[in-house]
Tab-separated table of C-alpha atoms and ligand atoms in Angstrom:
chain	number	residue	atom	x	y	z
A	1	UNK	CA	-8.861	-3.143	22.192
A	2	UNK	CA	-9.964	0.453	22.889
A	3	UNK	CA	-13.359	1.154	24.485
A	4	UNK	CA	-14.809	2.598	21.309
A	5	UNK	CA	-13.618	-0.411	19.291
A	6	UNK	CA	-15.204	-2.742	21.870
A	7	UNK	CA	-18.478	-0.834	21.525
A	8	UNK	CA	-18.317	-1.050	17.720
A	9	UNK	CA	-17.585	-4.805	17.729
A	10	UNK	CA	-20.425	-5.330	20.189
A	11	UNK	CA	-22.875	-3.272	18.090
A	12	UNK	CA	-21.839	-5.205	14.969
A	13	UNK	CA	-22.729	-8.478	16.650
A	14	UNK	CA	-25.843	-7.252	18.494
A	15	UNK	CA	-27.400	-5.698	15.407
A	16	UNK	CA	-26.354	-8.342	12.885
A	17	UNK	CA	-23.617	-6.551	10.965
A	18	UNK	CA	-20.656	-8.898	11.530
A	19	UNK	CA	-20.342	-12.260	13.301
A	20	UNK	CA	-17.359	-14.423	14.151
A	21	UNK	CA	-17.252	-17.199	11.546
A	22	UNK	CA	-18.384	-20.661	12.793
A	23	UNK	CA	-19.001	-19.068	16.172
A	24	UNK	CA	-21.003	-21.984	17.604
A	25	UNK	CA	-17.866	-24.120	17.204
A	26	UNK	CA	-15.624	-21.569	18.872
A	27	UNK	CA	-14.850	-19.561	15.730
A	28	UNK	CA	-12.268	-19.847	12.968
A	29	UNK	CA	-9.585	-17.236	13.512
A	30	UNK	CA	-9.247	-14.710	10.691
A	31	UNK	CA	-12.638	-15.418	9.080
A	32	UNK	CA	-15.819	-13.353	9.490
A	33	UNK	CA	-19.455	-13.618	8.452
A	34	UNK	CA	-21.706	-10.696	7.579
A	35	UNK	CA	-25.184	-10.739	9.096
A	36	UNK	CA	-28.349	-9.336	7.479
A	37	UNK	CA	-27.457	-5.655	7.958
A	38	UNK	CA	-23.728	-6.139	7.332
A	39	UNK	CA	-24.521	-7.891	4.065
A	40	UNK	CA	-26.560	-4.890	2.887
A	41	UNK	CA	-23.945	-2.394	4.082
A	42	UNK	CA	-21.075	-4.220	2.372
A	43	UNK	CA	-23.152	-4.662	-0.778
A	44	UNK	CA	-23.707	-0.881	-0.785
A	45	UNK	CA	-19.964	-0.268	-0.356
A	46	UNK	CA	-19.230	-2.570	-3.300
A	47	UNK	CA	-22.001	-1.014	-5.346
A	48	UNK	CA	-20.815	2.538	-4.632
A	49	UNK	CA	-17.298	1.544	-5.760
A	50	UNK	CA	-18.466	-0.258	-8.898
A	51	UNK	CA	-20.912	2.485	-9.871
A	52	UNK	CA	-18.344	5.217	-9.343
A	53	UNK	CA	-15.592	3.323	-11.157
A	54	UNK	CA	-17.516	1.583	-13.955
A	55	UNK	CA	-21.264	1.903	-14.479
A	56	UNK	CA	-21.605	5.655	-13.932
A	57	UNK	CA	-18.393	6.432	-15.786
A	58	UNK	CA	-19.015	8.320	-19.034
A	59	UNK	CA	-16.260	7.549	-21.525
A	60	UNK	CA	-17.331	10.440	-23.767
A	61	UNK	CA	-16.086	13.160	-21.404
A	62	UNK	CA	-12.971	13.544	-19.261
A	63	UNK	CA	-13.943	13.686	-15.573
A	64	UNK	CA	-12.739	16.740	-13.615
A	65	UNK	CA	-8.978	16.517	-13.091
A	66	UNK	CA	-8.449	13.642	-15.567
A	67	UNK	CA	-5.747	14.143	-18.235
A	68	UNK	CA	-8.221	12.973	-20.924
A	69	UNK	CA	-11.319	10.829	-21.445
A	70	UNK	CA	-11.072	7.085	-20.864
A	71	UNK	CA	-13.091	3.851	-20.761
A	72	UNK	CA	-13.840	1.521	-17.871
A	73	UNK	CA	-14.969	-2.116	-17.980
A	74	UNK	CA	-15.441	-4.868	-15.407
A	75	UNK	CA	-14.387	-8.519	-15.218
A	76	UNK	CA	-15.018	-11.351	-12.807
A	77	UNK	CA	-12.184	-13.879	-12.760
A	78	UNK	CA	-11.591	-17.171	-10.935
A	79	UNK	CA	-10.297	-17.532	-7.403
A	80	UNK	CA	-7.886	-20.203	-8.620
A	81	UNK	CA	-5.563	-19.448	-11.498
A	82	UNK	CA	-2.801	-21.314	-13.326
A	83	UNK	CA	0.111	-21.727	-10.846
A	84	UNK	CA	2.470	-20.081	-13.375
A	85	UNK	CA	0.564	-16.807	-12.809
A	86	UNK	CA	1.890	-16.654	-9.253
A	87	UNK	CA	5.399	-17.712	-10.272
A	88	UNK	CA	5.633	-14.919	-12.847
A	89	UNK	CA	3.936	-12.312	-10.636
A	90	UNK	CA	6.495	-12.939	-7.880
A	91	UNK	CA	3.963	-14.165	-5.293
A	92	UNK	CA	5.325	-17.731	-5.310
A	93	UNK	CA	8.831	-16.631	-4.261
A	94	UNK	CA	8.250	-13.315	-2.561
A	95	UNK	CA	4.781	-13.107	-1.005
A	96	UNK	CA	5.790	-13.921	2.547
A	97	UNK	CA	5.984	-12.482	6.014
A	98	UNK	CA	8.703	-13.311	8.535
A	99	UNK	CA	7.316	-15.454	11.367
A	100	UNK	CA	8.563	-16.449	14.787
A	101	UNK	CA	7.373	-19.526	16.729
A	102	UNK	CA	7.456	-20.037	20.471
A	103	UNK	CA	8.769	-23.555	21.174
A	104	UNK	CA	7.134	-23.503	24.618
A	105	UNK	CA	3.523	-22.482	23.914
A	106	UNK	CA	3.574	-23.231	20.135
A	107	UNK	CA	2.124	-19.797	19.346
A	108	UNK	CA	3.144	-18.136	16.076
A	109	UNK	CA	3.778	-14.404	15.618
A	110	UNK	CA	4.623	-12.095	12.760
A	111	UNK	CA	8.208	-10.977	13.418
A	112	UNK	CA	7.302	-7.316	12.881
A	113	UNK	CA	4.298	-7.600	15.244
A	114	UNK	CA	6.226	-8.923	18.282
A	115	UNK	CA	6.303	-5.532	19.983
A	116	UNK	CA	2.501	-5.194	19.708
A	117	UNK	CA	1.590	-8.859	20.404
A	118	UNK	CA	0.789	-10.488	23.734
A	119	UNK	CA	2.546	-13.526	25.178
A	120	UNK	CA	-0.287	-16.109	25.379
A	121	UNK	CA	1.046	-17.348	28.735
A	122	UNK	CA	1.458	-13.878	30.240
A	123	UNK	CA	-0.634	-11.360	28.293
A	124	UNK	CA	0.903	-8.374	30.130
A	125	UNK	CA	4.182	-9.171	28.369
A	126	UNK	CA	5.245	-9.311	24.734
A	127	UNK	CA	6.385	-12.635	23.213
A	128	UNK	CA	9.961	-13.333	24.313
A	129	UNK	CA	9.673	-11.319	27.539
A	130	UNK	CA	8.285	-14.101	29.742
A	131	UNK	CA	10.830	-16.461	31.370
A	132	UNK	CA	9.228	-19.490	29.700
A	133	UNK	CA	9.324	-18.008	26.160
A	134	UNK	CA	11.593	-19.778	23.685
A	135	UNK	CA	11.313	-17.946	20.351
A	136	UNK	CA	12.779	-19.310	17.124
A	137	UNK	CA	14.726	-17.124	14.692
A	138	UNK	CA	12.452	-15.384	12.131
A	139	UNK	CA	11.616	-17.612	9.136
A	140	UNK	CA	9.835	-16.955	5.852
A	141	UNK	CA	6.175	-17.935	5.636
A	142	UNK	CA	4.381	-17.765	2.269
A	143	UNK	CA	0.926	-16.249	2.674
A	144	UNK	CA	-0.765	-18.060	-0.224
A	145	UNK	CA	-3.270	-20.784	0.691
A	146	UNK	CA	-2.471	-24.017	-1.115
A	147	UNK	CA	-5.083	-26.347	-2.484
A	148	UNK	CA	-5.185	-29.392	-4.760
A	149	UNK	CA	-6.914	-29.294	-8.143
A	150	UNK	CA	-8.389	-32.527	-9.472
A	151	UNK	CA	-7.278	-35.998	-8.508
A	152	UNK	CA	-3.544	-35.286	-8.700
A	153	UNK	CA	-1.859	-34.948	-5.340
A	154	UNK	CA	1.585	-33.480	-4.719
A	155	UNK	CA	3.189	-30.600	-6.620
A	156	UNK	CA	1.493	-31.494	-9.914
A	157	UNK	CA	-2.014	-30.738	-8.637
A	158	UNK	CA	-1.015	-27.856	-6.353
A	159	UNK	CA	-2.784	-24.567	-6.921
A	160	UNK	CA	-3.274	-21.422	-4.847
A	161	UNK	CA	-6.262	-19.399	-3.752
A	162	UNK	CA	-5.617	-15.956	-5.217
A	163	UNK	CA	-4.012	-13.525	-2.765
A	164	UNK	CA	-5.180	-10.574	-4.896
A	165	UNK	CA	-7.710	-10.036	-7.672
A	166	UNK	CA	-5.254	-7.977	-9.750
A	167	UNK	CA	-3.693	-10.883	-11.666
A	168	UNK	CA	-7.106	-11.753	-13.130
A	169	UNK	CA	-7.045	-8.390	-14.915
A	170	UNK	CA	-3.437	-8.664	-16.145
A	171	UNK	CA	-3.829	-12.129	-17.654
A	172	UNK	CA	-7.060	-11.017	-19.368
A	173	UNK	CA	-5.640	-7.754	-20.724
A	174	UNK	CA	-5.401	-9.135	-24.277
A	175	UNK	CA	-8.830	-10.793	-24.084
A	176	UNK	CA	-10.423	-7.500	-23.047
A	177	UNK	CA	-8.645	-5.498	-25.769
A	178	UNK	CA	-9.567	-8.083	-28.417
A	179	UNK	CA	-13.182	-8.586	-27.345
A	180	UNK	CA	-14.370	-5.096	-26.397
A	181	UNK	CA	-13.958	-1.727	-28.085
A	182	UNK	CA	-11.819	-0.175	-25.359
A	183	UNK	CA	-8.801	1.849	-26.394
A	184	UNK	CA	-5.975	2.980	-24.211
A	185	UNK	CA	-6.318	4.660	-21.751
A	186	UNK	CA	-8.822	2.353	-20.054
A	187	UNK	CA	-9.348	0.541	-16.788
A	188	UNK	CA	-10.407	-3.004	-15.903
A	189	UNK	CA	-12.153	-3.255	-12.543
A	190	UNK	CA	-12.990	-6.255	-10.428
A	191	UNK	CA	-14.494	-6.967	-7.021
A	192	UNK	CA	-13.874	-10.357	-5.490
A	193	UNK	CA	-12.568	-12.513	-2.694
A	194	UNK	CA	-8.871	-12.868	-1.962
A	195	UNK	CA	-7.153	-15.125	0.527
A	196	UNK	CA	-4.003	-14.651	2.576
A	197	UNK	CA	-2.872	-17.025	5.277
A	198	UNK	CA	-2.055	-14.129	7.612
A	199	UNK	CA	0.165	-15.213	10.520
A	200	UNK	CA	-1.627	-12.974	12.987
A	201	UNK	CA	-5.096	-11.974	11.757
A	202	UNK	CA	-6.372	-9.235	14.050
A	203	UNK	CA	-8.204	-6.019	14.698
A	204	UNK	CA	-11.639	-7.397	13.845
A	205	UNK	CA	-12.048	-7.637	10.057
A	206	UNK	CA	-9.050	-5.369	9.375
A	207	UNK	CA	-6.589	-8.221	8.854
A	208	UNK	CA	-8.510	-11.332	7.822
A	209	UNK	CA	-7.510	-14.488	6.014
A	210	UNK	CA	-10.430	-14.281	3.598
A	211	UNK	CA	-11.414	-10.800	2.464
A	212	UNK	CA	-12.760	-8.933	-0.496
A	213	UNK	CA	-10.841	-6.581	-2.749
A	214	UNK	CA	-12.013	-3.847	-5.112
A	215	UNK	CA	-9.164	-3.418	-7.569
A	216	UNK	CA	-8.767	-1.559	-10.837
A	217	UNK	CA	-5.911	-1.820	-13.320
A	218	UNK	CA	-5.643	1.301	-15.444
A	219	UNK	CA	-3.666	0.816	-18.677
A	220	UNK	CA	-2.128	3.922	-20.224
A	221	UNK	CA	0.667	5.155	-22.452
A	222	UNK	CA	4.007	5.224	-20.560
A	223	UNK	CA	4.481	8.939	-21.332
A	224	UNK	CA	1.219	9.801	-19.522
A	225	UNK	CA	1.461	7.377	-16.625
A	226	UNK	CA	2.654	9.899	-14.026
A	227	UNK	CA	-0.282	12.214	-14.723
A	228	UNK	CA	-2.693	9.279	-14.431
A	229	UNK	CA	-1.048	8.173	-11.193
A	230	UNK	CA	-1.647	11.617	-9.665
A	231	UNK	CA	-5.233	11.640	-10.936
A	232	UNK	CA	-6.134	8.253	-9.434
A	233	UNK	CA	-4.306	8.945	-6.203
A	234	UNK	CA	-6.382	12.100	-5.584
A	235	UNK	CA	-9.625	10.670	-6.912
A	236	UNK	CA	-9.469	7.599	-4.702
A	237	UNK	CA	-8.856	9.711	-1.582
A	238	UNK	CA	-11.882	11.844	-2.482
A	239	UNK	CA	-14.074	8.724	-2.791
A	240	UNK	CA	-13.854	8.098	0.952
A	241	UNK	CA	-14.450	11.726	1.947
A	242	UNK	CA	-17.422	11.950	-0.446
A	243	UNK	CA	-18.919	8.956	1.384
A	244	UNK	CA	-18.611	10.593	4.756
A	245	UNK	CA	-15.115	9.945	6.119
A	246	UNK	CA	-13.799	13.096	7.711
A	247	UNK	CA	-10.544	14.507	6.360
A	248	UNK	CA	-9.274	14.578	9.975
A	249	UNK	CA	-9.362	10.782	10.118
A	250	UNK	CA	-8.087	10.096	6.611
A	251	UNK	CA	-4.632	10.634	5.154
A	252	UNK	CA	-3.027	10.113	1.787
A	253	UNK	CA	0.488	8.920	2.541
A	254	UNK	CA	3.114	8.798	-0.194
A	255	UNK	CA	5.508	5.880	0.146
A	256	UNK	CA	9.116	6.770	0.826
A	257	UNK	CA	11.639	5.639	-1.854
A	258	UNK	CA	12.687	2.766	0.487
A	259	UNK	CA	9.099	1.497	0.716
A	260	UNK	CA	8.512	1.484	-3.050
A	261	UNK	CA	8.451	-1.849	-4.865
A	262	UNK	CA	11.463	-2.102	-7.189
A	263	UNK	CA	9.301	-1.499	-10.287
A	264	UNK	CA	7.204	1.340	-8.861
A	265	UNK	CA	7.575	5.014	-9.727
A	266	UNK	CA	5.171	5.995	-6.954
A	267	UNK	CA	2.708	4.518	-4.475
A	268	UNK	CA	0.390	6.245	-2.035
A	269	UNK	CA	-1.818	4.710	0.624
A	270	UNK	CA	-5.201	6.011	1.703
A	271	UNK	CA	-5.102	5.436	5.466
A	272	UNK	CA	-7.738	5.742	8.193
A	273	UNK	CA	-7.381	6.444	11.924
A	274	UNK	CA	-9.054	3.196	13.064
A	275	UNK	CA	-10.048	3.293	16.754
A	276	UNK	CA	-7.926	0.218	17.537
A	277	UNK	CA	-4.773	2.211	16.684
A	278	UNK	CA	-2.863	4.613	18.899
A	279	UNK	CA	-3.638	8.329	18.360
A	280	UNK	CA	-1.664	9.548	15.342
A	281	UNK	CA	-1.482	6.068	13.779
A	282	UNK	CA	-3.332	5.106	10.601
A	283	UNK	CA	-4.231	1.781	8.949
A	284	UNK	CA	-4.237	1.156	5.187
A	285	UNK	CA	-7.584	1.259	3.380
A	286	UNK	CA	-6.281	1.335	-0.150
A	287	UNK	CA	-3.002	1.476	-2.046
A	288	UNK	CA	-2.668	3.412	-5.299
A	289	UNK	CA	0.413	2.217	-7.164
A	290	UNK	CA	2.204	3.146	-10.344
A	291	UNK	CA	3.315	-0.316	-11.490
A	292	UNK	CA	5.031	0.599	-14.758
A	293	UNK	CA	4.995	-2.276	-17.252
A	294	UNK	CA	6.041	-4.819	-14.617
A	295	UNK	CA	2.915	-6.990	-14.691
A	296	UNK	CA	2.306	-7.226	-18.425
A	297	UNK	CA	6.027	-7.833	-19.033
A	298	UNK	CA	6.161	-10.540	-16.346
A	299	UNK	CA	3.288	-12.404	-17.976
A	300	UNK	CA	4.901	-12.025	-21.386
A	301	UNK	CA	8.536	-12.811	-20.613
A	302	UNK	CA	8.731	-14.417	-17.165
A	303	UNK	CA	9.431	-13.400	-13.570
A	304	UNK	CA	11.391	-10.149	-13.475
A	305	UNK	CA	14.118	-9.013	-11.098
A	306	UNK	CA	15.975	-5.761	-10.819
A	307	UNK	CA	19.433	-5.601	-12.374
A	308	UNK	CA	20.844	-2.130	-11.728
A	309	UNK	CA	18.188	0.234	-13.073
A	310	UNK	CA	16.677	-2.394	-15.354
A	311	UNK	CA	14.132	-5.153	-14.919
A	312	UNK	CA	15.379	-8.412	-16.419
A	313	UNK	CA	13.992	-11.937	-16.559
A	314	UNK	CA	15.334	-13.872	-13.580
A	315	UNK	CA	17.529	-16.808	-14.642
A	316	UNK	CA	18.062	-20.203	-13.050
A	317	UNK	CA	21.471	-21.888	-12.614
A	318	UNK	CA	21.463	-22.919	-16.268
A	319	UNK	CA	20.923	-19.357	-17.459
A	320	UNK	CA	17.323	-20.097	-18.526
A	321	UNK	CA	14.259	-18.142	-17.266
A	322	UNK	CA	13.501	-19.208	-13.686
A	323	UNK	CA	9.758	-18.978	-14.417
A	324	UNK	CA	8.727	-18.671	-18.043
A	325	UNK	CA	6.064	-16.134	-19.008
A	326	UNK	CA	3.193	-16.971	-21.341
A	327	UNK	CA	5.166	-15.963	-24.429
A	328	UNK	CA	2.022	-14.172	-25.659
A	329	UNK	CA	2.397	-10.692	-27.133
A	330	UNK	CA	0.732	-8.346	-24.628
A	331	UNK	CA	1.806	-5.144	-26.369
A	332	UNK	CA	-0.861	-2.692	-27.539
A	333	UNK	CA	-1.125	-1.235	-31.031
A	334	UNK	CA	-2.497	2.302	-31.238
A	335	UNK	CA	-4.128	2.500	-34.660
A	336	UNK	CA	-4.276	6.312	-34.533
A	337	UNK	CA	-0.564	6.927	-33.889
A	338	UNK	CA	0.533	3.586	-35.446
A	339	UNK	CA	2.634	3.003	-32.329
A	340	UNK	CA	3.076	-0.377	-30.628
A	341	UNK	CA	3.964	-0.234	-26.924
A	342	UNK	CA	3.635	-2.051	-23.616
A	343	UNK	CA	1.175	-0.040	-21.497
A	344	UNK	CA	1.977	1.181	-18.021
A	345	UNK	CA	-0.425	0.389	-15.182
A	346	UNK	CA	-1.864	2.474	-12.363
A	347	UNK	CA	-3.529	0.288	-9.733
A	348	UNK	CA	-5.944	1.565	-7.070
A	349	UNK	CA	-6.376	-1.506	-4.807
A	350	UNK	CA	-8.984	-1.207	-2.051
A	351	UNK	CA	-10.384	-3.643	0.509
A	352	UNK	CA	-14.179	-3.943	0.728
A	353	UNK	CA	-14.032	-5.232	4.313
A	354	UNK	CA	-11.613	-2.548	5.486
A	355	UNK	CA	-13.696	0.160	3.792
A	356	UNK	CA	-16.865	-1.244	5.405
A	357	UNK	CA	-15.163	-1.277	8.814
A	358	UNK	CA	-13.900	2.282	8.354
A	359	UNK	CA	-17.395	3.495	7.377
A	360	UNK	CA	-18.852	1.826	10.508
A	361	UNK	CA	-16.128	3.285	12.774
A	362	UNK	CA	-16.555	6.750	11.295
A	363	UNK	CA	-20.360	6.558	11.588
A	364	UNK	CA	-20.426	5.377	15.213
A	365	UNK	CA	-21.784	8.269	17.316
A	366	UNK	CA	-23.222	8.857	20.764
A	367	UNK	CA	-25.273	11.797	21.987
A	368	UNK	CA	-28.041	12.692	24.467
A	369	UNK	CA	-31.622	13.054	23.283
A	370	UNK	CA	-34.970	13.369	25.101
A	371	UNK	CA	-37.050	10.177	25.308
A	372	UNK	CA	-40.869	9.956	24.987
A	373	UNK	CA	-41.230	11.485	28.475
A	374	UNK	CA	-38.839	14.329	27.753
A	375	UNK	CA	-36.025	12.862	29.890
A	376	UNK	CA	-32.506	13.017	28.438
A	377	UNK	CA	-31.177	9.631	27.387
A	378	UNK	CA	-27.978	8.548	25.719
A	379	UNK	CA	-28.360	7.574	22.085
A	380	UNK	CA	-26.089	5.443	19.899
A	381	UNK	CA	-26.447	6.101	16.208
A	382	UNK	CA	-24.607	5.373	12.986
A	383	UNK	CA	-24.130	8.456	10.829
A	384	UNK	CA	-23.814	6.355	7.662
A	385	UNK	CA	-23.942	8.103	4.296
A	386	UNK	CA	-27.424	7.424	2.797
A	387	UNK	CA	-25.792	5.588	-0.138
A	388	UNK	CA	-24.249	3.133	2.313
A	389	UNK	CA	-26.987	2.785	4.944
A	390	UNK	CA	-28.372	-0.795	4.853
A	391	UNK	CA	-31.924	0.470	5.392
A	392	UNK	CA	-32.854	3.850	3.901
A	393	UNK	CA	-36.290	4.355	5.476
A	394	UNK	CA	-38.326	2.908	8.354
A	395	UNK	CA	-42.105	3.184	8.148
A	396	UNK	CA	-43.752	3.450	11.561
A	397	UNK	CA	-47.458	3.713	12.416
A	398	UNK	CA	-47.650	5.742	15.647
A	399	UNK	CA	-50.140	3.271	17.141
A	400	UNK	CA	-51.565	-0.058	15.997
A	401	UNK	CA	-55.111	1.205	15.347
A	402	UNK	CA	-57.288	3.916	13.736
A	403	UNK	CA	-56.164	2.926	10.238
A	404	UNK	CA	-52.542	3.909	10.868
A	405	UNK	CA	-51.045	0.433	10.191
A	406	UNK	CA	-52.965	0.215	6.897
A	407	UNK	CA	-51.767	3.635	5.687
A	408	UNK	CA	-48.199	2.844	6.816
A	409	UNK	CA	-48.318	-0.530	5.026
A	410	UNK	CA	-49.361	1.288	1.821
A	411	UNK	CA	-46.370	3.673	2.103
A	412	UNK	CA	-44.106	0.696	2.807
A	413	UNK	CA	-45.375	-1.088	-0.315
A	414	UNK	CA	-44.829	2.040	-2.459
A	415	UNK	CA	-41.222	2.375	-1.176
A	416	UNK	CA	-40.593	-1.329	-1.874
A	417	UNK	CA	-41.932	-0.958	-5.413
A	418	UNK	CA	-39.595	2.001	-5.919
A	419	UNK	CA	-36.670	-0.255	-4.934
A	420	UNK	CA	-35.869	1.705	-1.759
A	421	UNK	CA	-34.548	-0.505	1.074
A	422	UNK	CA	-37.060	-0.048	3.887
A	423	UNK	CA	-38.482	-1.722	7.007
A	424	UNK	CA	-41.895	-1.650	8.638
A	425	UNK	CA	-42.015	-1.567	12.435
A	426	UNK	CA	-45.076	-1.243	14.687
A	427	UNK	CA	-43.632	-2.789	17.867
A	428	UNK	CA	-42.851	-0.661	20.987
A	429	UNK	CA	-43.118	3.043	21.805
A	430	UNK	CA	-42.244	5.404	18.962
A	431	UNK	CA	-39.114	6.704	20.752
A	432	UNK	CA	-37.735	3.183	21.085
A	433	UNK	CA	-38.431	2.504	17.428
A	434	UNK	CA	-36.533	5.658	16.438
A	435	UNK	CA	-33.557	4.534	18.590
A	436	UNK	CA	-33.603	1.113	16.919
A	437	UNK	CA	-33.302	2.729	13.505
A	438	UNK	CA	-30.695	5.271	14.639
A	439	UNK	CA	-28.508	2.452	15.946
A	440	UNK	CA	-28.408	0.738	12.541
A	441	UNK	CA	-27.912	3.975	10.618
A	442	UNK	CA	-31.329	4.368	8.937
A	443	UNK	CA	-31.274	7.970	7.656
A	444	UNK	CA	-35.065	8.527	7.576
A	445	UNK	CA	-38.132	7.422	9.542
A	446	UNK	CA	-41.673	8.024	8.289
A	447	UNK	CA	-44.356	8.127	10.959
A	448	UNK	CA	-48.072	7.836	10.241
A	449	UNK	CA	-50.011	9.505	13.060
A	450	UNK	CA	-53.503	10.611	14.078
A	451	UNK	CA	-53.474	13.594	11.683
A	452	UNK	CA	-52.569	11.525	8.621
A	453	UNK	CA	-56.181	10.496	7.977
A	454	UNK	CA	-57.291	14.150	7.784
A	455	UNK	CA	-54.259	15.961	6.209
A	456	UNK	CA	-52.929	13.045	4.098
A	457	UNK	CA	-49.412	13.811	5.345
A	458	UNK	CA	-46.855	11.784	7.306
A	459	UNK	CA	-43.872	12.938	9.369
A	460	UNK	CA	-40.399	12.399	7.991
A	461	UNK	CA	-37.644	12.414	10.632
A	462	UNK	CA	-33.965	12.933	9.836
A	463	UNK	CA	-31.564	10.688	11.836
A	464	UNK	CA	-28.786	13.275	12.206
A	465	UNK	CA	-30.571	16.618	12.591
A	466	UNK	CA	-33.690	15.043	14.199
A	467	UNK	CA	-35.642	17.562	12.148
A	468	UNK	CA	-39.250	16.454	11.471
A	469	UNK	CA	-41.232	17.646	8.443
A	470	UNK	CA	-44.771	16.893	7.258
A	471	UNK	CA	-44.905	15.546	3.724
A	472	UNK	CA	-47.969	14.565	1.648
A	473	UNK	CA	-48.220	10.771	1.533
A	474	UNK	CA	-48.451	10.861	-2.265
A	475	UNK	CA	-45.090	12.683	-2.468
A	476	UNK	CA	-43.172	10.521	0.018
A	477	UNK	CA	-41.441	8.197	-2.445
A	478	UNK	CA	-40.168	11.059	-4.614
A	479	UNK	CA	-39.182	13.074	-1.572
A	480	UNK	CA	-37.199	10.204	-0.059
A	481	UNK	CA	-35.556	9.488	-3.408
A	482	UNK	CA	-34.510	13.159	-3.672
A	483	UNK	CA	-33.073	13.143	-0.148
A	484	UNK	CA	-31.168	9.919	-0.772
A	485	UNK	CA	-29.534	11.407	-3.844
A	486	UNK	CA	-28.940	14.868	-2.358
B	1	GAP	N1	-2.919	-5.842	-5.950
B	1	GAP	C1	-2.337	-5.056	-4.919
B	1	GAP	C2	-2.731	-5.492	-3.585
B	1	GAP	O1	-3.314	-6.543	-3.390
B	1	GAP	P1	-2.530	-4.835	-1.080
B	1	GAP	O2	-2.120	-3.518	-0.467
B	1	GAP	O3	-1.801	-6.045	-0.635
B	1	GAP	O4	-2.386	-4.596	-2.641
B	1	GAP	C3	-5.021	-4.077	-1.310
B	1	GAP	O5	-4.091	-5.044	-0.876
B	1	GAP	C4	-6.071	-3.845	-0.240
B	1	GAP	O6	-6.665	-5.094	0.130
B	1	GAP	C5	-5.504	-3.285	1.080
B	1	GAP	O7	-5.345	-1.881	1.027
B	1	GAP	C6	-6.595	-3.692	2.056
B	1	GAP	O8	-7.688	-2.787	1.998
B	1	GAP	C7	-7.049	-5.043	1.496
B	1	GAP	N2	-6.385	-6.129	2.260
B	1	GAP	C8	-5.156	-6.624	2.066
B	1	GAP	N3	-4.898	-7.603	2.953
B	1	GAP	C9	-5.992	-7.725	3.733
B	1	GAP	C10	-6.363	-8.571	4.835
B	1	GAP	N4	-5.545	-9.521	5.287
B	1	GAP	N5	-7.577	-8.410	5.402
B	1	GAP	C11	-8.446	-7.468	4.932
B	1	GAP	N6	-8.154	-6.656	3.899
B	1	GAP	C12	-6.946	-6.768	3.294
């Protein structure tokens, strides 16, 4: 791991952002827990996504760059679905990685990660390079976690923890159309846990076995699907830059024709230069895919395969569908044009944990600032966007007497009542308290000092510019609210 990644992992643990799961028992590889600050940060990431995709979306006007106006709704679907969902979607047969085992040390590696993995017996070498290594040929390994539903054991009761949230939207397409007033084009959004039995979980939370996705399925007329693909591709890239990720560290990479899924007209990944990668390398934050009518057709007719240029239902040895679809009519009837068609889908699929990690990595900063005695000291601070910062304001009485704690407690109460995430801290010298807040990314500190009693003002300090301004106590809540939304 690089030095900066080590520092970030250490800060995450020290400050209560992210902990190794079940750490007191030695940890469970590929699973992570969010501590008090991490929980707030990740909640803010989710909330920013959901607000920007659903709650703040105005279906009466076309947003800038959109081909036309559209509706957005949310759903929350189960982690476990009917096993036929995964057979028709292709996950049952195709959702695997190639793995290699070492017969000597029993370690397991992803075949395509061998050149970047360490031999457990001799970490300076890659698997297969040490004399004692005895690697098997690559074999398929399905990434879906199996579980048993009810009292039935064996195949009959077998179900899978969902490896993506997307299928919950596809199988509910008809329910949403029938139960709400949405008309095509519209999107169904969902945030929720997904599970993948990754062979080699690694790079902190980047590749985990349990993680959270923020996915949206956008249903549109086939003739307009390319325009919508371009719109979502650009809009999703802009979401990360709007929340503070520098364009130097973020790329939008179009998949080459060889990388495209057989049903896809186009896919682009939003990728970030994570510090655990080599310079010039990027890791996927989000994929934006044009999926055609693949998903709705699969759930109507059965699992599809490519036959020349066409998608056809895959047959078994007897010429019958290998996996039958639901048989339900998932076509859409446009009552304006009187046309019935199977919508095309554009899917922006993001990871909440990867986005959270990228925001932390991007925010991590070090500089030199004078301490209380005017001596230069190194400072670690998180330049988190105010929308994402777990704590928005810290309220600090300069000293614990002369009425300062009481005034500060009143400001704290007013901020709480306004629903602004804040903390109250009267322990230690003021410089140390500022550092504490800088390190967790709090954008503003309010200090009540000796002048407050006479001028009824407090000092508001900005984390990034370190600028300090005097603001009337009565105006603090509105002022902070304005700054948070600036
Ligand atoms: N429905 C499409 C889909 O699931 P994906 O590219 O496999 O596409 C979407 O996943 C996003 O989910 C990824 O861009 C990534 O942010 C997140 N993700 C996928 N696997 C992950 C893992 N093992 N750990 C953490 N996040 C993951």
